mmCIF file of C-alpha atoms in Angstrom:
data_model
loop_
_atom_site.group_PDB
_atom_site.id
_atom_site.type_symbol
_atom_site.label_atom_id
_atom_site.label_comp_id
_atom_site.label_asym_id
_atom_site.label_seq_id
_atom_site.Cartn_x
_atom_site.Cartn_y
_atom_site.Cartn_z
ATOM 1 C CA MET O 785 131.620 150.701 93.296
ATOM 2 C CA GLN O 786 129.572 149.561 91.004
ATOM 3 C CA ALA O 787 129.309 145.717 89.307
ATOM 4 C CA PRO O 788 130.509 145.043 85.858
ATOM 5 C CA THR O 789 128.190 145.043 83.311
ATOM 6 C CA LEU O 790 127.371 143.054 80.205
ATOM 7 C CA VAL O 791 127.434 146.098 77.453
ATOM 8 C CA HIS O 792 125.729 146.122 74.269
ATOM 9 C CA VAL O 793 124.531 148.546 71.965
ATOM 10 C CA ASP O 794 120.978 148.732 70.237
ATOM 11 C CA LEU O 795 120.157 149.958 66.770
ATOM 12 C CA GLU O 796 119.518 153.244 68.040
ATOM 13 C CA GLY O 797 123.395 153.546 69.407
ATOM 14 C CA ARG O 798 122.208 153.141 73.129
ATOM 15 C CA ARG O 799 124.316 151.761 75.329
ATOM 16 C CA THR O 800 122.294 148.601 77.104
ATOM 17 C CA GLY O 801 122.873 146.234 79.439
ATOM 18 C CA ARG O 802 122.607 143.819 83.196
ATOM 19 C CA SER O 803 124.665 143.131 85.384
ATOM 20 C CA HIS O 804 127.019 140.550 86.103
ATOM 21 C CA ARG O 805 124.602 139.394 89.464
ATOM 22 C CA GLN O 806 121.436 140.446 87.076
ATOM 23 C CA VAL O 807 122.433 138.291 84.943
ATOM 24 C CA TRP O 808 123.961 135.693 87.672
ATOM 25 C CA ALA O 809 120.405 135.461 89.203
ATOM 26 C CA VAL O 810 118.604 134.840 86.093
ATOM 27 C CA THR O 811 120.466 131.771 85.187
ATOM 28 C CA ALA O 812 120.242 130.581 88.162
ATOM 29 C CA LEU O 813 116.484 130.324 88.610
ATOM 30 C CA VAL O 814 116.145 129.633 85.370
ATOM 31 C CA THR O 815 118.610 126.183 86.450
ATOM 32 C CA ALA O 816 116.701 125.978 89.205
ATOM 33 C CA VAL O 817 113.082 125.572 88.038
ATOM 34 C CA ALA O 818 113.753 123.645 85.024
ATOM 35 C CA LEU O 819 115.796 121.509 87.156
ATOM 36 C CA THR O 820 112.257 120.452 89.564
ATOM 37 C CA GLY O 821 111.143 118.300 87.017
ATOM 38 C CA CYS O 822 114.715 116.230 87.608
ATOM 39 C CA VAL O 823 114.321 114.122 91.133
ATOM 40 C CA VAL O 824 115.135 110.877 90.944
ATOM 41 C CA ALA O 825 114.241 108.746 93.507
ATOM 42 C CA PRO O 826 114.623 104.753 94.587
ATOM 43 C CA THR O 827 111.363 103.475 94.712
ATOM 44 C CA ALA O 828 110.413 99.977 96.742
ATOM 45 C CA PRO O 829 110.658 96.861 94.523
ATOM 46 C CA ALA O 830 107.165 95.864 92.969
ATOM 47 C CA TYR O 831 107.206 92.199 92.378
ATOM 48 C CA GLY O 832 103.687 91.638 93.513
ATOM 49 C CA TYR O 833 99.927 93.094 92.007
ATOM 50 C CA GLY O 834 99.121 94.821 95.262
ATOM 51 C CA GLY O 835 97.180 93.696 98.298
ATOM 52 C CA ASP O 836 94.513 91.421 98.620
ATOM 53 C CA ILE O 837 91.158 91.892 97.180
ATOM 54 C CA THR O 838 87.659 91.085 98.872
ATOM 55 C CA ALA O 839 84.381 89.748 96.531
ATOM 56 C CA SER O 840 81.228 88.830 97.130
ATOM 57 C CA VAL O 841 80.821 86.970 93.711
ATOM 58 C CA ALA O 842 82.974 83.201 93.466
ATOM 59 C CA PRO O 843 85.330 83.904 90.303
ATOM 60 C CA PRO O 844 84.437 81.912 86.817
ATOM 61 C CA ALA O 845 86.568 78.963 85.792
ATOM 62 C CA PRO O 846 89.601 80.141 84.538
ATOM 63 C CA TYR O 847 90.235 80.346 81.003
ATOM 64 C CA VAL O 848 92.337 77.393 79.452
ATOM 65 C CA GLU O 849 95.200 79.240 78.077
ATOM 66 C CA THR O 850 97.781 77.794 74.847
ATOM 67 C CA ILE O 851 100.959 78.678 76.537
ATOM 68 C CA PRO O 852 103.120 80.332 73.474
ATOM 69 C CA VAL O 853 106.768 79.693 72.654
ATOM 70 C CA ALA O 854 108.753 81.869 75.530
ATOM 71 C CA PRO O 855 110.485 84.649 73.694
ATOM 72 C CA VAL O 856 113.327 84.341 75.516
ATOM 73 C CA VAL O 857 115.463 81.635 77.079
ATOM 74 C CA GLY O 858 115.110 81.660 80.701
ATOM 75 C CA SER O 859 111.644 83.277 80.718
ATOM 76 C CA ILE O 860 108.744 81.989 82.899
ATOM 77 C CA TRP O 861 105.033 81.299 82.051
ATOM 78 C CA ILE O 862 102.969 83.665 84.706
ATOM 79 C CA GLY O 863 99.175 82.077 84.234
ATOM 80 C CA GLY O 864 96.751 84.475 83.938
ATOM 81 C CA PHE O 865 93.652 84.875 86.643
ATOM 82 C CA TRP O 866 90.662 86.317 87.313
ATOM 83 C CA ASP O 867 91.326 89.538 88.844
ATOM 84 C CA TRP O 868 88.439 91.961 90.986
ATOM 85 C CA GLU O 869 88.220 95.633 88.942
ATOM 86 C CA GLY O 870 85.058 97.829 89.058
ATOM 87 C CA GLY O 871 82.601 95.734 91.374
ATOM 88 C CA ARG O 872 83.057 92.837 88.806
ATOM 89 C CA HIS O 873 85.464 90.386 87.712
ATOM 90 C CA VAL O 874 87.788 90.909 84.881
ATOM 91 C CA TRP O 875 89.984 88.204 83.352
ATOM 92 C CA ARG O 876 93.871 89.417 83.160
ATOM 93 C CA PRO O 877 95.774 86.538 80.309
ATOM 94 C CA GLY O 878 99.043 85.074 81.189
ATOM 95 C CA HIS O 879 102.450 85.915 80.185
ATOM 96 C CA TYR O 880 105.895 85.686 80.236
ATOM 97 C CA GLU O 881 108.312 87.028 82.341
ATOM 98 C CA HIS O 882 111.825 87.110 83.036
ATOM 99 C CA ALA O 883 113.387 84.812 85.696
ATOM 100 C CA ARG O 884 113.935 86.504 88.974
ATOM 101 C CA PRO O 885 116.964 84.542 90.969
ATOM 102 C CA GLY O 886 116.272 83.971 94.492
ATOM 103 C CA TYR O 887 112.658 84.669 94.240
ATOM 104 C CA THR O 888 109.611 81.975 93.064
ATOM 105 C CA TYR O 889 106.677 83.450 91.880
ATOM 106 C CA ARG O 890 103.148 82.677 93.812
ATOM 107 C CA GLN O 891 100.157 82.629 91.888
ATOM 108 C CA PRO O 892 97.349 84.712 92.363
ATOM 109 C CA ALA O 893 94.007 82.555 94.187
ATOM 110 C CA TRP O 894 90.846 82.758 94.979
ATOM 111 C CA ARG O 895 89.819 81.310 98.186
ATOM 112 C CA PRO O 896 86.498 80.862 100.131
ATOM 113 C CA GLY O 897 86.064 83.583 103.089
ATOM 114 C CA GLY O 898 83.594 83.889 105.801
ATOM 115 C CA GLY O 899 80.223 85.160 104.827
ATOM 116 C CA GLY O 900 80.015 84.419 101.596
ATOM 117 C CA GLN O 901 82.812 86.374 100.319
ATOM 118 C CA TRP O 902 85.930 85.392 98.427
ATOM 119 C CA MET O 903 89.578 86.435 99.065
ATOM 120 C CA LEU O 904 91.853 87.160 95.601
ATOM 121 C CA HIS O 905 95.068 86.308 97.092
ATOM 122 C CA ARG O 906 97.049 88.596 95.143
ATOM 123 C CA GLY O 907 100.497 86.196 94.548
ATOM 124 C CA GLY O 908 104.045 88.259 93.333
ATOM 125 C CA TRP O 909 107.537 87.084 93.443
ATOM 126 C CA GLU O 910 108.246 85.896 96.510
ATOM 127 C CA ARG O 911 111.805 85.886 97.974
ATOM 128 C CA ARG O 912 112.725 81.401 98.050
#
């Protein structure tokens, strides 16, 4: 028994068509390809700024930042700090963030390490 077909007539009057099985297979393939970019995967909450860093150069003195008025009630000021990027210190300016219930913010801090090295403890949000 032959599968049912979708029949069309072209401009010259010839009958053309595809079987339902072929149409379904092509539709399934196109749908599968289209959905490959639609994967939803949970991620771990990113409350910090990465791992600790070691540098051979002491950080400069912190900038004195003028703290602007909070944009939203309940926001907290996160002070700026010297980061280490590309073999040099880079200032990361302060900014406001929404308070996170059950968490406290630990400011990044440079501390002297052994052998003339400096350690940047990244800080971030910590559970109380």
